[in-house]
Coordinates of C-alpha atoms in Angstrom, one line a residue:
X65 CA 21.8 38.9 22.2
X66 CA 25.5 37.4 22.6
X67 CA 27.8 38.3 19.8
X68 CA 28.0 34.5 19.0
X69 CA 24.4 34.7 18.6
X70 CA 24.3 37.6 15.7
X71 CA 23.1 36.9 12.7
X72 CA 25.9 37.5 10.0
X73 CA 26.3 36.7 6.1
X74 CA 28.6 34.0 5.0
X75 CA 29.5 32.1 2.0
X76 CA 27.4 29.2 1.5
X77 CA 30.3 27.1 0.2
X78 CA 32.3 27.2 3.3
X79 CA 29.2 25.5 5.2
X80 CA 28.6 21.5 5.3
X81 CA 25.8 19.4 6.4
X82 CA 26.2 17.2 9.5
X83 CA 27.7 13.8 9.0
X84 CA 24.4 12.2 10.2
X85 CA 22.1 14.7 8.5
X86 CA 21.6 12.1 5.3
X87 CA 19.2 10.3 8.3
X88 CA 16.8 12.7 8.3
X89 CA 14.9 12.2 4.6
X90 CA 15.1 15.1 2.1
X91 CA 11.8 16.5 0.7
X92 CA 10.1 15.4 -1.5
X93 CA 10.2 16.4 -5.3
X94 CA 7.2 18.4 -5.3
X95 CA 7.9 20.0 -1.7
X96 CA 11.2 21.0 -2.9
X97 CA 10.3 22.6 -5.9
X98 CA 8.1 24.9 -3.7
X99 CA 10.5 25.4 -1.3
X100 CA 13.2 26.4 -4.1
X101 CA 11.0 28.7 -5.8
X102 CA 10.2 30.4 -2.7
X103 CA 13.8 31.1 -1.4
X104 CA 14.8 32.4 -5.3
X105 CA 11.4 34.7 -5.3
X106 CA 11.5 35.8 -1.6
X107 CA 15.2 35.2 -0.2
X108 CA 16.1 33.4 2.6
X109 CA 14.1 34.8 5.5
X110 CA 15.3 32.4 8.3
X111 CA 19.3 31.7 9.0
X112 CA 20.8 28.9 8.9
X113 CA 22.0 27.4 12.3
X114 CA 25.7 26.3 12.3
X115 CA 28.5 25.1 14.5
X116 CA 31.8 27.1 14.7
X117 CA 33.3 24.9 12.2
X118 CA 30.4 25.7 9.4
X119 CA 28.6 22.3 10.2
X120 CA 24.8 22.7 9.3
X121 CA 22.6 21.7 12.1
X122 CA 19.2 23.3 11.2
X123 CA 19.1 24.6 7.4
X124 CA 20.4 21.8 4.9
X125 CA 17.6 22.3 2.3
X126 CA 18.3 26.3 2.6
X127 CA 21.8 25.7 2.1
X128 CA 21.3 23.4 -1.2
X129 CA 18.6 26.0 -2.6
X130 CA 21.4 28.9 -1.9
X131 CA 24.0 26.7 -3.7
X132 CA 21.5 25.8 -6.8
X133 CA 20.6 29.2 -6.6
X134 CA 24.2 30.5 -7.0
X135 CA 24.2 32.9 -3.9
X136 CA 27.3 34.4 -2.8
X137 CA 26.1 34.8 0.8
X138 CA 23.6 33.5 3.0
X139 CA 22.1 34.4 6.8
X140 CA 23.8 31.9 9.5
X141 CA 23.7 32.1 13.3
X142 CA 25.4 30.1 15.9
X143 CA 23.1 27.3 17.0
X144 CA 21.9 27.3 20.7
X145 CA 23.4 24.2 21.8
X146 CA 23.7 24.8 25.6
X147 CA 25.7 21.9 26.0
X148 CA 23.3 19.3 24.2
X149 CA 24.9 17.3 21.7
X150 CA 24.9 18.6 17.8
X151 CA 23.5 15.3 16.4
X152 CA 20.3 15.5 19.0
X153 CA 20.0 19.0 18.3
X154 CA 19.7 18.4 14.4
X155 CA 17.7 15.7 14.7
X156 CA 14.8 17.6 17.0
X157 CA 15.3 21.1 14.8
X158 CA 14.3 18.5 11.7
X159 CA 11.5 16.9 13.7
X160 CA 10.1 20.1 14.8
X161 CA 10.4 22.1 11.5
X162 CA 10.1 19.2 8.4
X163 CA 6.6 17.9 8.1
X164 CA 7.6 14.2 8.5
X165 CA 5.1 11.4 8.9
X166 CA 4.9 9.1 12.0
X167 CA 6.4 6.5 9.8
X168 CA 9.3 8.8 8.8
X169 CA 10.3 9.7 12.1
X170 CA 10.1 6.3 13.2
X171 CA 12.6 5.5 10.4
X172 CA 14.9 8.1 11.2
X173 CA 14.8 6.8 14.8
X174 CA 15.8 3.3 13.6
X175 CA 18.5 4.3 11.7
X176 CA 19.8 6.7 13.9
X177 CA 20.2 3.6 16.9
X178 CA 21.7 1.6 14.3
X179 CA 24.1 4.4 13.5
X180 CA 25.0 4.6 16.9
X181 CA 25.6 0.7 17.4
X182 CA 28.4 1.2 14.9
X183 CA 30.7 2.9 17.5
X184 CA 32.6 1.4 20.1
X185 CA 31.8 2.3 23.6
X186 CA 32.0 1.2 27.3
X187 CA 30.8 -2.3 28.2
X188 CA 27.5 -3.2 29.5
X189 CA 26.7 -4.2 33.1
X190 CA 27.1 -8.1 31.8
X191 CA 30.1 -7.5 29.7
X192 CA 31.7 -5.7 32.8
X193 CA 30.9 -8.7 35.2
X194 CA 32.7 -11.1 32.8
X195 CA 36.1 -11.8 32.7
X196 CA 37.3 -9.3 29.9
X197 CA 40.7 -7.9 29.6
X198 CA 40.5 -4.4 31.5
X199 CA 40.2 -1.6 29.1
X200 CA 38.8 -3.6 26.4
X201 CA 36.9 -2.2 23.9
X202 CA 33.3 -3.6 23.3
X203 CA 30.9 -2.6 20.8
X204 CA 28.1 -0.1 22.0
X205 CA 24.9 -1.1 22.6
X206 CA 23.0 2.3 21.3
X207 CA 20.4 4.4 22.6
X208 CA 17.4 2.3 23.9
X209 CA 14.1 2.9 21.9
X210 CA 12.5 4.9 25.1
X211 CA 15.5 7.4 23.9
X212 CA 14.5 7.0 20.2
X213 CA 10.8 8.2 20.9
X214 CA 11.5 10.9 23.1
X215 CA 14.2 12.3 20.5
X216 CA 12.1 12.0 17.3
X217 CA 8.9 12.4 19.0
X218 CA 7.2 8.9 17.9
X219 CA 5.5 6.4 19.3
X220 CA 6.8 3.1 20.8
X221 CA 4.8 0.9 18.1
X222 CA 5.9 2.8 15.3
X223 CA 9.5 2.6 16.4
X224 CA 9.3 -1.2 16.9
X225 CA 7.2 -1.6 13.6
X226 CA 10.0 0.2 11.9
X227 CA 12.7 -1.7 13.6
X228 CA 11.2 -5.2 12.5
X229 CA 11.1 -3.6 8.6
X230 CA 15.1 -3.1 9.0
X231 CA 15.6 -6.4 9.5
X232 CA 13.2 -8.0 7.4
X233 CA 12.6 -5.5 4.3
X234 CA 15.2 -2.9 4.4
X235 CA 14.0 -1.8 1.0
X236 CA 10.2 -1.3 2.4
X237 CA 11.5 1.1 5.5
X238 CA 13.7 2.9 2.9
X239 CA 10.3 3.9 1.2
X240 CA 8.6 4.8 4.2
X241 CA 12.0 7.0 4.9
X242 CA 11.5 8.6 1.7
X243 CA 7.7 9.0 2.1
X244 CA 6.9 6.8 -0.9
X245 CA 4.9 4.9 1.1
X246 CA 3.3 4.6 4.7
X247 CA 4.5 2.2 8.0
X248 CA 1.1 1.0 7.9
X249 CA 1.4 -0.3 4.2
X250 CA 5.0 -1.5 4.7
X251 CA 3.9 -3.5 7.2
X252 CA 1.3 -4.8 5.9
X253 CA 3.3 -6.1 3.0
X254 CA 5.5 -7.6 4.9
X255 CA 2.4 -9.5 6.5
X256 CA 1.4 -10.3 3.3
X257 CA 4.9 -12.0 2.4
X258 CA 4.7 -13.5 5.5
X259 CA 1.3 -15.1 5.0
X260 CA 2.3 -16.6 1.2
X261 CA 5.2 -17.8 2.5
X262 CA 2.9 -19.6 5.0
X263 CA 1.0 -20.7 2.6
X264 CA 3.6 -22.2 0.4
X265 CA 5.1 -23.9 3.3
X266 CA 1.9 -25.5 4.1
X267 CA 1.8 -29.0 2.9
X268 CA -0.5 -29.6 0.0
X269 CA -4.0 -31.6 1.0
X270 CA -3.7 -35.5 1.2
X271 CA -6.0 -37.9 -0.6
X272 CA -9.4 -36.5 -2.8
X273 CA -12.5 -34.4 -1.6
X274 CA -15.7 -34.6 -2.8
X275 CA -17.1 -31.5 -1.9
X276 CA -14.8 -28.4 -2.1
X277 CA -15.2 -24.5 -1.2
X278 CA -12.4 -21.8 -2.2
X279 CA -11.9 -18.4 -1.5
X280 CA -9.0 -17.3 -3.0
X281 CA -7.2 -14.3 -2.2
X282 CA -7.9 -12.7 -5.4
X283 CA -4.9 -10.0 -6.2
X284 CA -6.4 -6.8 -5.5
X285 CA -3.1 -5.3 -4.5
X286 CA -2.6 -5.3 -8.3
X287 CA -5.9 -3.6 -8.7
X288 CA -6.0 -0.8 -6.1
X289 CA -8.2 1.3 -8.5
X290 CA -10.7 -1.5 -8.7
X291 CA -14.3 -0.5 -8.5
X292 CA -15.2 -3.0 -5.7
X293 CA -12.7 -1.4 -3.3
X294 CA -13.0 -4.7 -1.3
X295 CA -10.6 -4.5 2.0
X296 CA -7.8 -6.1 2.7
X297 CA -7.7 -10.0 2.7
X298 CA -6.6 -12.0 5.4
X299 CA -4.6 -13.9 3.1
X300 CA -1.9 -12.5 1.3
X301 CA -2.9 -11.9 -2.7
X302 CA -2.0 -14.2 -5.0
X303 CA -1.6 -13.9 -8.7
X304 CA -4.3 -15.4 -11.3
X305 CA -1.3 -17.4 -12.5
X306 CA -0.5 -19.0 -9.1
X307 CA -3.8 -19.8 -8.1
X308 CA -4.1 -21.5 -11.6
X309 CA -1.3 -23.9 -10.4
X310 CA -2.6 -24.7 -6.6
X311 CA -3.2 -28.4 -6.3
X312 CA -6.8 -28.9 -6.2
X313 CA -7.7 -32.7 -4.5
X314 CA -10.7 -33.2 -6.4
X315 CA -12.1 -36.5 -6.6
X316 CA -13.1 -37.8 -10.3
X317 CA -16.9 -37.1 -9.3
X318 CA -16.7 -34.1 -7.0
X319 CA -18.5 -30.2 -6.6
X320 CA -16.5 -26.8 -6.1
X321 CA -18.0 -23.9 -4.6
X322 CA -16.0 -21.3 -6.0
X323 CA -16.2 -17.8 -4.2
X324 CA -15.9 -14.5 -6.5
X325 CA -16.7 -10.8 -5.7
X326 CA -18.2 -8.8 -9.2
X327 CA -14.4 -7.5 -9.9
X328 CA -13.0 -11.1 -10.6
X329 CA -16.3 -12.8 -11.9
X330 CA -14.6 -13.3 -15.4
X331 CA -11.3 -14.5 -13.4
X332 CA -13.2 -17.3 -11.7
X333 CA -14.9 -18.8 -14.6
X334 CA -11.4 -19.1 -16.2
X335 CA -10.2 -20.8 -13.2
X336 CA -13.1 -23.2 -13.4
X337 CA -11.8 -24.1 -16.7
X338 CA -8.2 -24.6 -15.7
X339 CA -8.9 -26.6 -12.7
X340 CA -11.1 -29.3 -15.0
X341 CA -14.7 -28.3 -13.5
X342 CA -17.7 -27.6 -15.6
X343 CA -19.9 -24.4 -14.3
X344 CA -23.6 -24.9 -13.5
X345 CA -25.2 -22.3 -12.0
X346 CA -24.3 -19.3 -9.3
X347 CA -25.4 -19.0 -6.0
X348 CA -25.6 -15.2 -4.8
X349 CA -25.4 -13.8 -1.2
X350 CA -27.2 -10.5 -0.3
X351 CA -25.9 -8.9 2.7
X352 CA -27.7 -7.3 5.3
X353 CA -25.5 -4.0 4.9
X354 CA -24.2 -2.1 1.8
X355 CA -20.6 -1.8 1.2
X356 CA -18.6 0.3 -1.1
X357 CA -18.2 0.8 -4.7
X358 CA -17.5 3.4 -7.7
X359 CA -20.3 2.2 -10.2
X360 CA -22.6 0.4 -8.0
X361 CA -22.1 0.0 -3.9
X362 CA -21.6 -3.6 -3.3
X363 CA -24.0 -5.7 -1.2
X364 CA -23.8 -9.3 -2.7
X365 CA -21.1 -11.6 -3.2
X366 CA -21.2 -14.8 -5.4
X367 CA -20.1 -18.6 -5.2
X368 CA -20.2 -20.2 -8.4
X369 CA -20.9 -24.0 -8.5
X370 CA -19.3 -26.3 -10.8
X371 CA -19.0 -30.0 -10.9
X372 CA -16.5 -32.6 -12.0
X373 CA -17.4 -36.2 -13.7
X374 CA -21.1 -37.2 -12.4
X375 CA -21.7 -35.4 -9.1
X376 CA -25.1 -34.1 -8.6
X377 CA -27.0 -32.6 -5.8
X378 CA -30.5 -32.8 -5.1
X379 CA -32.8 -30.9 -7.9
X380 CA -34.6 -27.7 -7.1
X381 CA -33.6 -28.2 -3.3
X382 CA -32.2 -24.8 -2.5
X383 CA -32.7 -21.1 -4.2
X384 CA -30.0 -19.2 -6.0
X385 CA -30.3 -16.5 -3.5
X386 CA -28.7 -16.7 0.3
X387 CA -29.8 -13.9 2.7
X388 CA -27.5 -13.6 5.1
X389 CA -25.8 -11.0 7.5
X390 CA -22.2 -10.0 6.8
X391 CA -20.0 -10.9 9.0
X392 CA -15.9 -10.4 9.7
X393 CA -14.0 -9.3 6.5
X394 CA -13.8 -12.5 3.8
X395 CA -16.0 -14.7 6.8
X396 CA -19.1 -16.4 5.1
X397 CA -22.6 -16.8 6.7
X398 CA -23.1 -19.9 8.7
X399 CA -26.1 -20.4 6.5
X400 CA -23.6 -21.2 3.4
X401 CA -22.0 -24.3 5.1
X402 CA -25.1 -25.2 6.4
X403 CA -26.9 -25.3 2.7
X404 CA -23.6 -27.3 1.4
X405 CA -24.0 -30.1 4.0
X406 CA -27.6 -30.3 3.2
X407 CA -26.9 -30.6 -0.4
X408 CA -23.7 -32.1 -0.8
X409 CA -23.0 -36.0 0.2
X410 CA -19.3 -36.6 0.7
X411 CA -15.9 -35.9 2.5
X412 CA -15.3 -31.6 2.7
X413 CA -12.2 -29.5 2.2
X414 CA -12.4 -26.0 2.8
X415 CA -9.2 -24.3 1.2
X416 CA -7.9 -20.6 2.6
X417 CA -10.0 -21.4 5.3
X418 CA -10.2 -18.9 8.5
X419 CA -11.5 -21.0 10.9
X420 CA -11.7 -24.5 11.8
X421 CA -15.2 -25.9 11.1
X422 CA -16.6 -29.4 12.5
X423 CA -17.0 -32.0 9.7
X424 CA -14.7 -30.1 7.5
X425 CA -11.0 -30.2 6.6
X426 CA -9.3 -27.1 6.3
X427 CA -6.3 -26.1 4.2
X428 CA -4.4 -22.8 4.0
X429 CA -1.9 -21.1 6.4
X430 CA -2.0 -22.6 9.6
X431 CA -4.2 -25.6 8.4
X432 CA -3.0 -28.9 7.4
X433 CA -5.7 -31.6 6.5
X434 CA -3.8 -34.5 7.7

């Protein structure tokens, strides 16, 4: 072994982390407690890899543990750079040694790309062809996503998602970086924000309708432990207060079909009263396959029938039980729409519509009735 690669003991106070070490997430509190206890009990078995000036390239958490434990000496060894960039070596060592998630590695990759953009560099080919003064400094474009993917051993899609978070929801990317949420979860939150913005910016329905169907995006995100365990809704979840304030374009004599799962039946009855409808009965959809649940596994969904004014349907013309196959998430069966069309005369509107339907107006993200 080269003399420079010999393990030696030094005072930890003369060592310092690399200037870009902050881009690598710290251990989570539970990880740190276990790691620190092991260092105190067993001592430092793996030497800290450093540069000649005391810069730590691998082992900043060991260094922190040594300082907090009051150690006077720690084992160190010169990092085998072999001409590699010290920062690249530090990042690759962290990725290999730390149990970082794909999301965390993607977050580090994006932070790394942004950090490199801050320094001045040579002009790009396009800039060099322009009439700029000789020797002028240009903003460095920074490393490509391909370089980031290779350096941090992470996929293209993950880096692209993290990059979008950096520009649209930096606070969520910070949570991913710290291991407080997943990259997929953060991206879903952004999509929900975008969906809600589209709903808010969609013009309210014009005119009045005699027949309305509403399948609200119930606030399941606020009830993650709900026994229904309903999958994520294509629409951004809305609070009960937001749902109560929806403009319901109901004619003086009209009928409303309001979809609700078992978990939100009490709230559904409350919305009917808020919107000025009188509850009449419940249609229950019996699905062909069983779903999830804690108390009981769900295989039914309910649609509350309520009226305003003197609207009537043909008495006894249909059953309260609708047996039909389950389709894609939140998709209601064609048999339901056929039933409504058969029973309910008048112009028809579906709010929070997923698809366009002949003979119906749709309202929601991407839909306008007029």
